[in-house]
Each structure stands twice: as C-alpha cells, then as structure tokens.
Coordinates of C-alpha atoms in Angstrom, one line a residue:
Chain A
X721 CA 83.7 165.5 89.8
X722 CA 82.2 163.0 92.3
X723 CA 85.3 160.8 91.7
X724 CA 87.3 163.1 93.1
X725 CA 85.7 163.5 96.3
X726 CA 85.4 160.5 99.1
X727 CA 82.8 160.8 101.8
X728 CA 83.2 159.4 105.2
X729 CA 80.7 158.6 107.9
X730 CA 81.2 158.5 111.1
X731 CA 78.6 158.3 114.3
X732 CA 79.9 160.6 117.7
X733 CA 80.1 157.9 120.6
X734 CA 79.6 158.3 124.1
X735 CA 83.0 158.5 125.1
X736 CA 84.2 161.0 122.6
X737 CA 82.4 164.0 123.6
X738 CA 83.8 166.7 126.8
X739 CA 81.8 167.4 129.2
X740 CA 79.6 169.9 127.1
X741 CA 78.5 166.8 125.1
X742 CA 80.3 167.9 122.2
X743 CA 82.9 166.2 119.7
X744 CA 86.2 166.1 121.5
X745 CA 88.2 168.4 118.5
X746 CA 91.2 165.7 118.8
X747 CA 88.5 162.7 117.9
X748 CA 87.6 165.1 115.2
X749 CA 91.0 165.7 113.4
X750 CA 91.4 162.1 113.6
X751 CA 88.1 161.1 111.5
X752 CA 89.9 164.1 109.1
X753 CA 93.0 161.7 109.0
X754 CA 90.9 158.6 108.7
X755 CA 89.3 160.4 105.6
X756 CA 91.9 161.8 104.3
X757 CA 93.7 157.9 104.4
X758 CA 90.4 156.2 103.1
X759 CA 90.6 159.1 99.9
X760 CA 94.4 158.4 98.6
X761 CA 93.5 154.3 99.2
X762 CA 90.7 154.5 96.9
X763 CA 92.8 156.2 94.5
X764 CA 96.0 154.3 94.6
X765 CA 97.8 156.9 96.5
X766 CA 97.6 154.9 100.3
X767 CA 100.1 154.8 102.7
X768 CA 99.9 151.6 102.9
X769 CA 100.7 151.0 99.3
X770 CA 103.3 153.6 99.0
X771 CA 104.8 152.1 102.0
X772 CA 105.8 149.6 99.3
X773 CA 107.5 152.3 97.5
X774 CA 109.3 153.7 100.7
X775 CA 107.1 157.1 100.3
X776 CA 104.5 158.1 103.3
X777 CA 102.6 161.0 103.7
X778 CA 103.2 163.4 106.6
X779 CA 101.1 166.1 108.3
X780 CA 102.4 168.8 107.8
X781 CA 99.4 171.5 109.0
X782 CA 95.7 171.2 109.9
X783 CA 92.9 174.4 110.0
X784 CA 89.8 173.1 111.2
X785 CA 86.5 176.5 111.5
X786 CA 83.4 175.3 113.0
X787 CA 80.2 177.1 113.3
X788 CA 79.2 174.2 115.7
X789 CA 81.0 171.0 117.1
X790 CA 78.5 167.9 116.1
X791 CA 77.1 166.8 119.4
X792 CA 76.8 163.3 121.2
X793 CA 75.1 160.6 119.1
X794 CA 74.7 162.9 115.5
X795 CA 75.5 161.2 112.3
X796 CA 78.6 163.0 110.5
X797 CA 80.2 163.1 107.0
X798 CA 83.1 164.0 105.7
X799 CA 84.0 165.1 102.2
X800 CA 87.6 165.6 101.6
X801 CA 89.1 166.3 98.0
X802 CA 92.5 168.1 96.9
X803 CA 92.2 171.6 95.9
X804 CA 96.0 171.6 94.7
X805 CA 99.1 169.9 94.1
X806 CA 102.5 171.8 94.1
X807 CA 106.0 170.1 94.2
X808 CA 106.4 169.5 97.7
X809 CA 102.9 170.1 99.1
X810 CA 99.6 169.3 98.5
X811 CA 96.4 170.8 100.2
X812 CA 93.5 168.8 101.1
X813 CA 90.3 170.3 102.3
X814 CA 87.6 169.1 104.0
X815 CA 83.6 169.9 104.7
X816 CA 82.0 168.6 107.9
X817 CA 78.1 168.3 107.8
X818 CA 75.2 166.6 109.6
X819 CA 74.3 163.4 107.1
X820 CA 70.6 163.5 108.4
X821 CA 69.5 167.1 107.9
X822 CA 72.7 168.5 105.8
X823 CA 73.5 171.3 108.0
X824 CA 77.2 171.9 107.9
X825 CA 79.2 172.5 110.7
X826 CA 82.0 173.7 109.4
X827 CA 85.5 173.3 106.9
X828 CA 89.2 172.2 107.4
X829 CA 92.3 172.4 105.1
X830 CA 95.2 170.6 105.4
X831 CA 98.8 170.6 103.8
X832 CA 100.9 167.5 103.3
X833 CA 104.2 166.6 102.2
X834 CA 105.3 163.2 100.5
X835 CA 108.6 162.3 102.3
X836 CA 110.6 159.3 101.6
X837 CA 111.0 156.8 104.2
X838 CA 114.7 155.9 103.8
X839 CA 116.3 159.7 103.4
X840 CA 113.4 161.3 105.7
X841 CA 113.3 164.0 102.3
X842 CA 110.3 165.3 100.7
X843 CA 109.4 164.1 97.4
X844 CA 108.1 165.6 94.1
X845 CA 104.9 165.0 94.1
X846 CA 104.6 166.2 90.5
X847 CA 107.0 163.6 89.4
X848 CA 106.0 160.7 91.3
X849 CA 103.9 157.8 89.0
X850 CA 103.5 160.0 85.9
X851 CA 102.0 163.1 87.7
X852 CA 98.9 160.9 88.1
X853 CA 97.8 163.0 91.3
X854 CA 97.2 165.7 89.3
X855 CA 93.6 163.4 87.9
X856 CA 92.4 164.0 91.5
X857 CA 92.4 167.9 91.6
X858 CA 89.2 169.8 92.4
X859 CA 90.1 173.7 91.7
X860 CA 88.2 176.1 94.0
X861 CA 86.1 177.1 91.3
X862 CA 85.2 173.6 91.3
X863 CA 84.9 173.4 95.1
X864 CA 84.6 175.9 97.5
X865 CA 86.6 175.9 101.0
X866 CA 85.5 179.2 102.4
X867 CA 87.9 179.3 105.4
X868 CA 91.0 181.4 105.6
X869 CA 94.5 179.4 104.2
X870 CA 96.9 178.4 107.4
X871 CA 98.5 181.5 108.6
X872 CA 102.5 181.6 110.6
X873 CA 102.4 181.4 114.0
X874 CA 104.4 184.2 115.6
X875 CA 105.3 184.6 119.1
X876 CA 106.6 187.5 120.7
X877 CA 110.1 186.6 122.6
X878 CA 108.7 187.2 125.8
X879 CA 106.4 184.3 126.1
X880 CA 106.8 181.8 129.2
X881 CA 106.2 178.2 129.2
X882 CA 103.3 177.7 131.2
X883 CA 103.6 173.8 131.5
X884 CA 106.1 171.0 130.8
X885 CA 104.6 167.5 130.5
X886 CA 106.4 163.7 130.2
X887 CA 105.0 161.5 127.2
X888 CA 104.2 158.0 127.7
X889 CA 103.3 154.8 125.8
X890 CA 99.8 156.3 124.9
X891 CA 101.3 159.3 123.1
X892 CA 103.2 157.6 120.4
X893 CA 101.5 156.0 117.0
X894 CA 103.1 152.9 115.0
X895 CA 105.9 154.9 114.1
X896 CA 107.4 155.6 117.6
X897 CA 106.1 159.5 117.2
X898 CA 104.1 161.4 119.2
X899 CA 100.6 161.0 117.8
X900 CA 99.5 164.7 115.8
X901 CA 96.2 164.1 117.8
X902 CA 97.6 164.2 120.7
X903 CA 99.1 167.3 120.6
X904 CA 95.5 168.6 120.0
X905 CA 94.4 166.9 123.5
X906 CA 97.3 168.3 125.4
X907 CA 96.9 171.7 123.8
X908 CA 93.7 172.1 124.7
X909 CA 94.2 170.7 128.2
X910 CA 95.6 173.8 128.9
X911 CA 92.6 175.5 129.4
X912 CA 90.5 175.7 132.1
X913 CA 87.2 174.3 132.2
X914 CA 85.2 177.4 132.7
X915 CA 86.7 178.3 129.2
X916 CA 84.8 175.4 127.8
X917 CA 81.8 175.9 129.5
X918 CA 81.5 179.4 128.1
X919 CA 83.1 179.4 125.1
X920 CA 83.5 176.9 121.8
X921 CA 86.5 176.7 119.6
X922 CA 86.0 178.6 116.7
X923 CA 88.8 177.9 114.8
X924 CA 92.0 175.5 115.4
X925 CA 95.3 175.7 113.6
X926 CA 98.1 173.6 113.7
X927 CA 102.0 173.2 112.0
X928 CA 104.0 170.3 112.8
X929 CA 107.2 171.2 112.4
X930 CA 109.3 168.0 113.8
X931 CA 108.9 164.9 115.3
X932 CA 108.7 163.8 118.9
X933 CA 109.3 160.6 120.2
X934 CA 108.1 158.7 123.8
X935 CA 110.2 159.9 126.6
X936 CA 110.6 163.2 125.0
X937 CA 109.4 166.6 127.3
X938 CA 107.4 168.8 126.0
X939 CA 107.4 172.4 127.0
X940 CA 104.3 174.5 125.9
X941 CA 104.7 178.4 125.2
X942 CA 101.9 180.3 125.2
X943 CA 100.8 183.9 124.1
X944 CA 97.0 184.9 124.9
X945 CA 95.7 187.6 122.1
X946 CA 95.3 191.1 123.8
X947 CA 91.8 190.9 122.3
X948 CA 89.2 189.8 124.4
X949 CA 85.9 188.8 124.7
X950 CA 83.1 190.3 126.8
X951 CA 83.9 188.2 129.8
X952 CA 87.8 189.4 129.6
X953 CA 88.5 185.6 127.7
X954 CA 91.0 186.3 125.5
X955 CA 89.8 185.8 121.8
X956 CA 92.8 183.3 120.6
X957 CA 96.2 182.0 121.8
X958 CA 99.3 181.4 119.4
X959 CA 101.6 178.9 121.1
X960 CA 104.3 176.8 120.7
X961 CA 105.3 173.0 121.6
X962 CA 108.8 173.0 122.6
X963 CA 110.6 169.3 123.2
X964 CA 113.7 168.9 125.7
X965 CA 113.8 172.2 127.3
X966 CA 117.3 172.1 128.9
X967 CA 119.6 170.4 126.6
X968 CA 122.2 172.3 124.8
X969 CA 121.4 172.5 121.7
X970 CA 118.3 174.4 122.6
X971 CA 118.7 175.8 125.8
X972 CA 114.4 176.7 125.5
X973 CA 113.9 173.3 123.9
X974 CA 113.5 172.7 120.1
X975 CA 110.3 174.0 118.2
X976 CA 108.2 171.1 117.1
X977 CA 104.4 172.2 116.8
X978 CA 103.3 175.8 116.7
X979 CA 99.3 176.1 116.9
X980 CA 96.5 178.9 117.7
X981 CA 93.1 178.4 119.5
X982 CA 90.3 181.2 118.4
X983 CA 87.0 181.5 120.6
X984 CA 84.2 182.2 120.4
Chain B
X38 CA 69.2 132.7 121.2
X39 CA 70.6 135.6 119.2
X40 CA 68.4 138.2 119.5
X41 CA 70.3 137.6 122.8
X42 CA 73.9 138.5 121.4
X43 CA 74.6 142.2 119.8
X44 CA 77.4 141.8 117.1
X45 CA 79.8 145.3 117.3
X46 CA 81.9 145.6 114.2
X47 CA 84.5 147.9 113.9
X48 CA 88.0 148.5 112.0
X49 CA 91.2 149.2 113.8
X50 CA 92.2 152.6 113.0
X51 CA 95.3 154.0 112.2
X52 CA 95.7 156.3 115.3
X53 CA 94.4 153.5 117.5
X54 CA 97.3 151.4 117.2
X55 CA 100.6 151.6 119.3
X56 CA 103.9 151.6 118.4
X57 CA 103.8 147.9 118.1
X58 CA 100.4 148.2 115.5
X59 CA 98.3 146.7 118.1
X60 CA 95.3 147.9 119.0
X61 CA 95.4 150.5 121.9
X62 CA 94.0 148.3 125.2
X63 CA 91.6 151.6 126.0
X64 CA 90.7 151.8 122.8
X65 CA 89.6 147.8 123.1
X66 CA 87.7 149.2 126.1
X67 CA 85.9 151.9 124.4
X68 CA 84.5 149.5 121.3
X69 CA 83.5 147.0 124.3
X70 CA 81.5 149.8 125.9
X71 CA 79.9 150.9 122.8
X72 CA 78.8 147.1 122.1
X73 CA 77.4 147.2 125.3
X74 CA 75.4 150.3 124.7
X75 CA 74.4 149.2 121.5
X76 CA 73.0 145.6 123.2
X77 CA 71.7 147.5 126.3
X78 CA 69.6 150.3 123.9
X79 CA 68.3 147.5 121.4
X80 CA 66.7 145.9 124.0
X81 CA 64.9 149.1 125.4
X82 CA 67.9 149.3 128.4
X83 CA 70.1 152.3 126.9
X84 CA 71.5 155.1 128.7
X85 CA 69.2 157.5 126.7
X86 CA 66.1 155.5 127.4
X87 CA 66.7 155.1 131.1
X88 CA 68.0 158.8 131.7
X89 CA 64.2 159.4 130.7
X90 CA 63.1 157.4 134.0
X91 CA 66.4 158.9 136.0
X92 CA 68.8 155.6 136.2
X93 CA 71.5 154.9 134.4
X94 CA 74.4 152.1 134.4
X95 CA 77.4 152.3 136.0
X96 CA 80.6 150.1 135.1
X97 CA 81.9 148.5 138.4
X98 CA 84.4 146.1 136.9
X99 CA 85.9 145.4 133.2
X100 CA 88.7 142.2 132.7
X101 CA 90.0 141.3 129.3
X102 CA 92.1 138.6 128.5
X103 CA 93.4 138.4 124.9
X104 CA 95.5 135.2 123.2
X105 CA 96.3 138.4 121.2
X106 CA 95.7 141.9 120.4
X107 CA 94.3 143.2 116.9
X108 CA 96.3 144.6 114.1
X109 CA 96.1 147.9 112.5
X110 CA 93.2 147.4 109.6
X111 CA 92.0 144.0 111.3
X112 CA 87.8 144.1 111.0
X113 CA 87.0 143.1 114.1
X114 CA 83.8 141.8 116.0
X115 CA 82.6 142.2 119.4
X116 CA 79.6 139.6 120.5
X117 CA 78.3 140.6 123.6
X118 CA 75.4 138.9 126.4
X119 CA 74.3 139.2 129.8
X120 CA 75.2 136.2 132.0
X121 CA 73.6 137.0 135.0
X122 CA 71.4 139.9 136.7
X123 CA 71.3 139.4 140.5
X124 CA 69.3 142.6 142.7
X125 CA 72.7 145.3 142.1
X126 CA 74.7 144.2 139.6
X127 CA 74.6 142.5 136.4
X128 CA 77.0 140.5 134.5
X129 CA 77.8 141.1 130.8
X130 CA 80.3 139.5 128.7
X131 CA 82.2 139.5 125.4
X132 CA 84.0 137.3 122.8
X133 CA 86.5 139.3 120.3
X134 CA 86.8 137.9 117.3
X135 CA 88.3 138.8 114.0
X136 CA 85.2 139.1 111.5
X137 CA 87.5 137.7 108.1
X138 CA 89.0 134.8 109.6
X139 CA 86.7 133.4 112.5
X140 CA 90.3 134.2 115.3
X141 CA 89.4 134.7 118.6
X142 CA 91.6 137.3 120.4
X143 CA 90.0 136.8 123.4
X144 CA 87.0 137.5 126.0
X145 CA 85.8 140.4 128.5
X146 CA 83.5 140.3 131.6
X147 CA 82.5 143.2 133.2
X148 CA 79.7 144.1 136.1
X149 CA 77.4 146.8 136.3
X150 CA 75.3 148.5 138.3
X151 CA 71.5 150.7 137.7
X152 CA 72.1 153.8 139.4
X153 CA 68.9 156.2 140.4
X154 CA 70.5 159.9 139.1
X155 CA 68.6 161.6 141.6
X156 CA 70.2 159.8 145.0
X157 CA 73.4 158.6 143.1
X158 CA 71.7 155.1 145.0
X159 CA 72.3 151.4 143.5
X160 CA 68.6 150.3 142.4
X161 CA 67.4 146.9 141.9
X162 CA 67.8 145.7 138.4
X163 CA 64.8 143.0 139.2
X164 CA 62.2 145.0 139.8
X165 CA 63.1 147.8 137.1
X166 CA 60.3 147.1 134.1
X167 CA 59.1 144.2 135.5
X168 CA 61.7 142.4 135.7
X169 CA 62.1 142.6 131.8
X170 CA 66.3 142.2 132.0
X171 CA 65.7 138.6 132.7
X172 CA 64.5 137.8 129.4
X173 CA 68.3 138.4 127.9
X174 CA 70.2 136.2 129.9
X175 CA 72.8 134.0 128.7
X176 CA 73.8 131.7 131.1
X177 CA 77.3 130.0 131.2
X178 CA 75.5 126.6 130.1
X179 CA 74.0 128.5 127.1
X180 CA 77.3 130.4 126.2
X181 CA 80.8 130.5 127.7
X182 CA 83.3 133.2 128.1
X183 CA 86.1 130.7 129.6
X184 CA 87.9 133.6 131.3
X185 CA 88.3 133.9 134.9
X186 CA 86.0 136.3 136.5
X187 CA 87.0 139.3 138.6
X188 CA 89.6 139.1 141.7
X189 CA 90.1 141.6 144.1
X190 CA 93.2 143.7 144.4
X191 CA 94.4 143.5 147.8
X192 CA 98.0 145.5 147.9
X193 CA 100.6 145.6 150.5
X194 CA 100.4 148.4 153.1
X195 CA 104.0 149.0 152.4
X196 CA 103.5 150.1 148.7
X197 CA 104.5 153.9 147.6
X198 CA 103.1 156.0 145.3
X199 CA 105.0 156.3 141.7
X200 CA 103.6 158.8 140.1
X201 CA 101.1 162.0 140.6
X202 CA 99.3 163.9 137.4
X203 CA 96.6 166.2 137.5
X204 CA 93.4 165.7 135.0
X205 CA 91.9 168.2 132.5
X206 CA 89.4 168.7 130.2
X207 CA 90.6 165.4 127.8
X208 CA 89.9 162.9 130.4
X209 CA 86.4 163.9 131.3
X210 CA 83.2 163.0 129.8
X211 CA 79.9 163.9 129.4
X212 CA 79.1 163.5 133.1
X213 CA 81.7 165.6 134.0
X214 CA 83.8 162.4 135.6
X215 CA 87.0 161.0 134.6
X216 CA 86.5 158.9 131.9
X217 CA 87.0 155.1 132.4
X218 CA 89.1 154.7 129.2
X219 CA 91.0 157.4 130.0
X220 CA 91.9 155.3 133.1
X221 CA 93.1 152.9 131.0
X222 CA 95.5 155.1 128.8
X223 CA 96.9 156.5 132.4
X224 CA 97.7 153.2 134.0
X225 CA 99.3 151.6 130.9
X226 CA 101.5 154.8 130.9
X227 CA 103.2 153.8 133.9
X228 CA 104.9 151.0 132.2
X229 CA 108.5 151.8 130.0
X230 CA 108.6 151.2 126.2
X231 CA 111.0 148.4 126.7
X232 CA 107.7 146.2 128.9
X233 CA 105.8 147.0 125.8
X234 CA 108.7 145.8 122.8
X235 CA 108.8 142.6 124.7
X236 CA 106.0 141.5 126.5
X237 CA 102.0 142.0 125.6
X238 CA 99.4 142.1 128.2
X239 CA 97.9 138.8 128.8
X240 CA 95.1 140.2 130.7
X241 CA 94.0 143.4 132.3
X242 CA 91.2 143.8 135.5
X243 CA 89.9 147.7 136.6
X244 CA 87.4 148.0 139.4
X245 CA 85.8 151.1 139.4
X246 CA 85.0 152.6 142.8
X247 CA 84.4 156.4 142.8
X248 CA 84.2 159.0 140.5
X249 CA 87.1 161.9 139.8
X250 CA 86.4 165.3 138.1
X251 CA 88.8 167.6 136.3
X252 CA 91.1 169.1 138.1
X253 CA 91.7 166.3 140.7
X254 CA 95.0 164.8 140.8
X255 CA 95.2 161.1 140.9
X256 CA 98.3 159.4 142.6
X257 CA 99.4 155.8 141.2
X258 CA 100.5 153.3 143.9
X259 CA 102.0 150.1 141.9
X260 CA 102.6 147.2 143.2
X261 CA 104.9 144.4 141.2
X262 CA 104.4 141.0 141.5
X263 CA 107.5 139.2 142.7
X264 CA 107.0 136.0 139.9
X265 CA 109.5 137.3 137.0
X266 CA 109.2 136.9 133.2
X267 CA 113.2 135.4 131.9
X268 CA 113.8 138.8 131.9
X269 CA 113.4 139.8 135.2
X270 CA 109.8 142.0 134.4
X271 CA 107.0 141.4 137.1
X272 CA 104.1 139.0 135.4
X273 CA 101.8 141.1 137.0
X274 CA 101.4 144.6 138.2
X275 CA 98.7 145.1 141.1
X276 CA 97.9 149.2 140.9
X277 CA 95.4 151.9 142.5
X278 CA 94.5 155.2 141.6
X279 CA 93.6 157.9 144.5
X280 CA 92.7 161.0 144.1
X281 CA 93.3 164.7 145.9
X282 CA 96.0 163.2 148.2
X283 CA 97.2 165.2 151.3
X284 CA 93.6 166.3 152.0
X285 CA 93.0 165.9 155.6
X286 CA 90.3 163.0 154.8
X287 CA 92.2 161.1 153.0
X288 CA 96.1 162.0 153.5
X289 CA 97.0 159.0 151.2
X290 CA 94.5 160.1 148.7
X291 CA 90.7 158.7 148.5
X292 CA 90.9 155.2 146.4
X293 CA 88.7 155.7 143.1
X294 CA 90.4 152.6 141.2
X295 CA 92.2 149.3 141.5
X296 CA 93.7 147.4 138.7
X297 CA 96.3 144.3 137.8
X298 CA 97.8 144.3 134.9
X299 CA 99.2 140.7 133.8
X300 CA 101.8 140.1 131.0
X301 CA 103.1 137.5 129.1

C-alpha cells in the first residue's frame, strides 16, 4: 500500500503566511500540485516525461476542508494517492498533517484530466501504457478521504460582477496561462480583511473550466449564501471567473473558473 | 571561515517559473530572504529570537544581478555573509549558484536595519549583545560579491504616474505590511510580455522606505532610460511606488519604494 502513497514535506516560511500568520491557501494548493507532480514522477506518470509523449496533465478541480490552516514556521506533510481512475478523469486526494505531533489539519481531492498537447483533447487514461495507472489505485476502503466529493457551482442569473482586474507577467505559468494559483489569490482578495480576522476558510472549491492567457480581463461574479453567521458574515460564496467581459461572443465574458468559499 | 556562510538550497518549482521557465525574480527574492533568516537565526540573530528582546530587522535595500536566471527543476544554492555592520545598517550578501554544476547565476547585496518594535526606532547594531554581530563578518578581502552596490534612484520631476492598483489581503504579511516580494511581482508587472520574450533582467535594485497596509493604493511612476537595446526597449527602467495619492499630505502620493530595473 505504502507504494502507492508519496509523502511530501514542506516547512511554512515567513513570507507565506497573511496577516493572521497562517498558510496563505494559494501557497497551500501549490505544495498540493508540487505533491501531486513529485507522485506521478516517482511512478513514471510525470509531466515531464509524458511531455515526451505529447500528454500533460491538467487541473481540472481542487476541494481543499481544513479544520486549521498550519501556522508560520510548522513542519507539514503531504500524502497524496489516487482513489480512482475512470476514462477521462482521475481523482487524487490528499491528507494535510502536522509531521512533528501528527495532528491533521485537514483533506483535499482533486480531479484531473490527461489531455494531449497537440489536439488540446482528453485522453483515455485507461488505455494509455497498458492501463498501468490502474497499479497505483488506493480504493476508499483502502484509504479514507472523509470530505464531501466537488459539488456544481450554480449561480443565480442575477449576480453582478463586483470587480474586473488586468493580468500581468506574474499571472501566467510556463505555458502562457494564467497560473490555477493565482486565481485562488485573487479570489480571495476579494474579501475584506475583517473577514479574515474573524473568520477561517473552512472549505475551498474550485473548477477550471478554460484557460486564460496574460492580457486577458477577468470579471469576477459573485453570489454570497443567504446563510450567515452570527456576525451577519455570510457562511460561503459561489462565484464565477469570467474573462473578456465585452466582446461579442460573450457579451458577460466567457466562464473560465467557477469556485465557492465556506467560513467558518 | 564557514561557520561564517549559511548554504540555502532549494529546487525551482513548477509554479515559480514564468512563461519563459525562469525562475520568478520575487520568488529569487523570497529564497534570498529565507537564507538570510536561516544565517541570521543560526547565529542567535533571528527574527523569533530578537522579537523576544523587541527588535527586529528591517530590509532597506535588495540588488541582484544575475549572468542568468534559474531553470524550472534547477537545484539551486544560495551562500550568504555579512560584509559589514556599521551603527544602523548592516550589509549582507549572496552568491547563487547552481548546486549540480558549480554555475554561478549571479550575486545579491542587500542592507538592513535592527528596529526597536516598541518606537518603530533604528537601534544600534554595535551595541546589541555585546557587540556579538561582529564576530560574522565577511569582509570584501575575505569574500567578494563583485557586484556593484546600491545607487540611488533620483527621477525626473517631470515623470507621470502609469499605473494605480489597490492592495488586499495577498500582498500583506504577517506584520500586516505590504510584503516586499509582493513589491517585486507588482513592479515587474508593469513591463509587456514582448520585454520579457526578448530581453532578461540583467539586474534589479528596490529601496525600501516606508511601509503600506492593505487597502492602500500604490501609484507607479516609471521612468525609462533614454540608452535603447537594438530594439528600441529602454536598458533601464528607474520606478517609485507611492501610496494613498490625492491625500492632502501627500497629493502625489507618500514615496514607500524606489527601484531600477536593468535589462539586457
């Protein structure tokens, strides 16, 4: 079983904490990624070595639950594994936990699609070097992921932007598209701060849906939960990254990430 | 001599190159800042120890210069020494170096200053612990970081702002102040993708002068050299951040940082 799991330390530095002295939740998905990358190397399944292949892996949505956001300084691991392998998808899931005194901190799952490079299609997973990815699969009675599976973002048509932002040379990753942290960061720097100083992020979901390139706009759409909590916060927002607001094709700009926040 | 040197390794990340696979330049600054802490706390002079006796450094100037920029995957390691410690500032440099092959990319200085937390005061770094900081110097003699040192920015009176943003809760850290890598990322966004497919920075200077908090805007005044590249792109790019302008103090916003930005 352990060969089927990779761990994957990582230490929370100084400048990747908010003002709370908490793990930024971008930095965190990204140490997800970097696990999730340093689990498919080990087994044969990297993007770099499918690059070779013309097949890469893309992102396709993240759930990250946290009792508590590791603070400033604490020693981290990750364990990632694969709980399933369909045609076109696979999910990976994650645990988060303290490595000195094992207290977890919470869970993430994650669904991916194997697209190739040259026709931008997804692949068959199933069918790709001899269905070997089914070796890696840890079922959940093997391995527990107690969070709830991704569920649809749906917003009501009424919803308003309530910002429209410009991306720049820090947005985009090696492949000329906007970086699926980022959109984390300028999600959540649409809250204010007295949101953060009196509530944490209890759970985080995100789709991405298309991709969006330097230069683009991006319009974000947001609907606040009608459920609140004792100070009148409301409990979650669903919302919506839009990109090009404007042009003709769509008029309210063209869907690209859809996402919800829950508090706590 | 080396128990006079920290050695910072670290791996460039996936999400930490740019479109070009380089190494982000903030990013660069971030794993120079953690060496710094690392050589600062192994030496009894860390942030945690000192917040304990109420001081704590403050960055007052950071120049790289780079032959080139790391790779996506390259291992990479930082050495890093005090030159000099006069009464207010202290002088600490760095040599980047890629850990497989013995390549130098290139060199950093930077200058601090000990703070008291209580007055927000400058405090003099001689008579702190007897004068302890003295045993780490490295002077030039000793080991040489063959970069220029600091220069002041001096722009025209004529110059015009070229872009306004306001901040939120990604660019502010633990102290509640705009984060000085986030500076970084916000002042390289002012150049188009075209600068960065053709040209790499050669070398890059901030001075940090006063703090921002979330919620400030910061205005960016540019100013481009008049020596061209062949294709007609400025060498250099002289800049300042000011913040909250239009306030009756300061109508063209209160100065908090001044940079150059040279390319090559």
């Amino acid at each position: 079983m352990m060969d089927k799991i990779e761990t994957y330390h990582f230490m929370v530095e100084p400048f990747h904490v908010d003002f709370t002295g908490h793990l930024f939740l971008g930095v965190l998905g990204n140490h997800l990624l970097n696990a999730a990358g340093r689990h498919s190397h080990n087994r044969g399944w990297g993007i770099d070595q499918l690059n070779q292949t013309h097949f890469t892996w893309v992102l396709s949505r993240l759930s990250i639950e946290l009792d508590q956001m590791p603070e400033q300084y604490a020693e981290v691991e990750v364990e990632t594994w694969v709980e399933s392998v369909m045609k076109l998808f696979t999910e990976r899931n994650f645990l988060i936990r303290n490595s000195k005194d094992g207290r977890i901190y919470g869970y993430a799952r994650s669904i991916w699609a194997m697209i190739d490079t040259a026709t931008r299609q997804p692949s068959d997973l199933l069918a790709l070097k001899d269905g070997d990815i089914l070796r890696y699969v840890l079922t959940p009675d093997e391995k527990q992921c107690p969070i709830a599976k991704h569920r649809p973002v749906r917003l009501s048509a009424a919803v308003q932007p309530v910002r429209t932002i410009d991306t720049y040379y820090s947005d985009v990753d090696i492949n000329g598209h906007i970086n699926s942290v980022k959109y984390i960061e300028h999600i959540l720097d649409l809250f204010p701060q007295s949101q953060f100083e009196r509530h944490a992020i209890r759970r985080f979901e995100i789709a991405y849906k298309a991709e969006a390139y330097m230069g683009d706009t991006l319009t974000f759409v947001t609907e606040p939960s009608t459920d609140t909590l004792p100070d009148r916060t409301p409990v979650s927002t669903q919302l919506e990254i839009r990109k090009n607001a404007g042009s003709e094709a769509h008029p309210q700009g063209e869907p690209i990430v859809a996402a919800k926040v829950v508090w706590e």
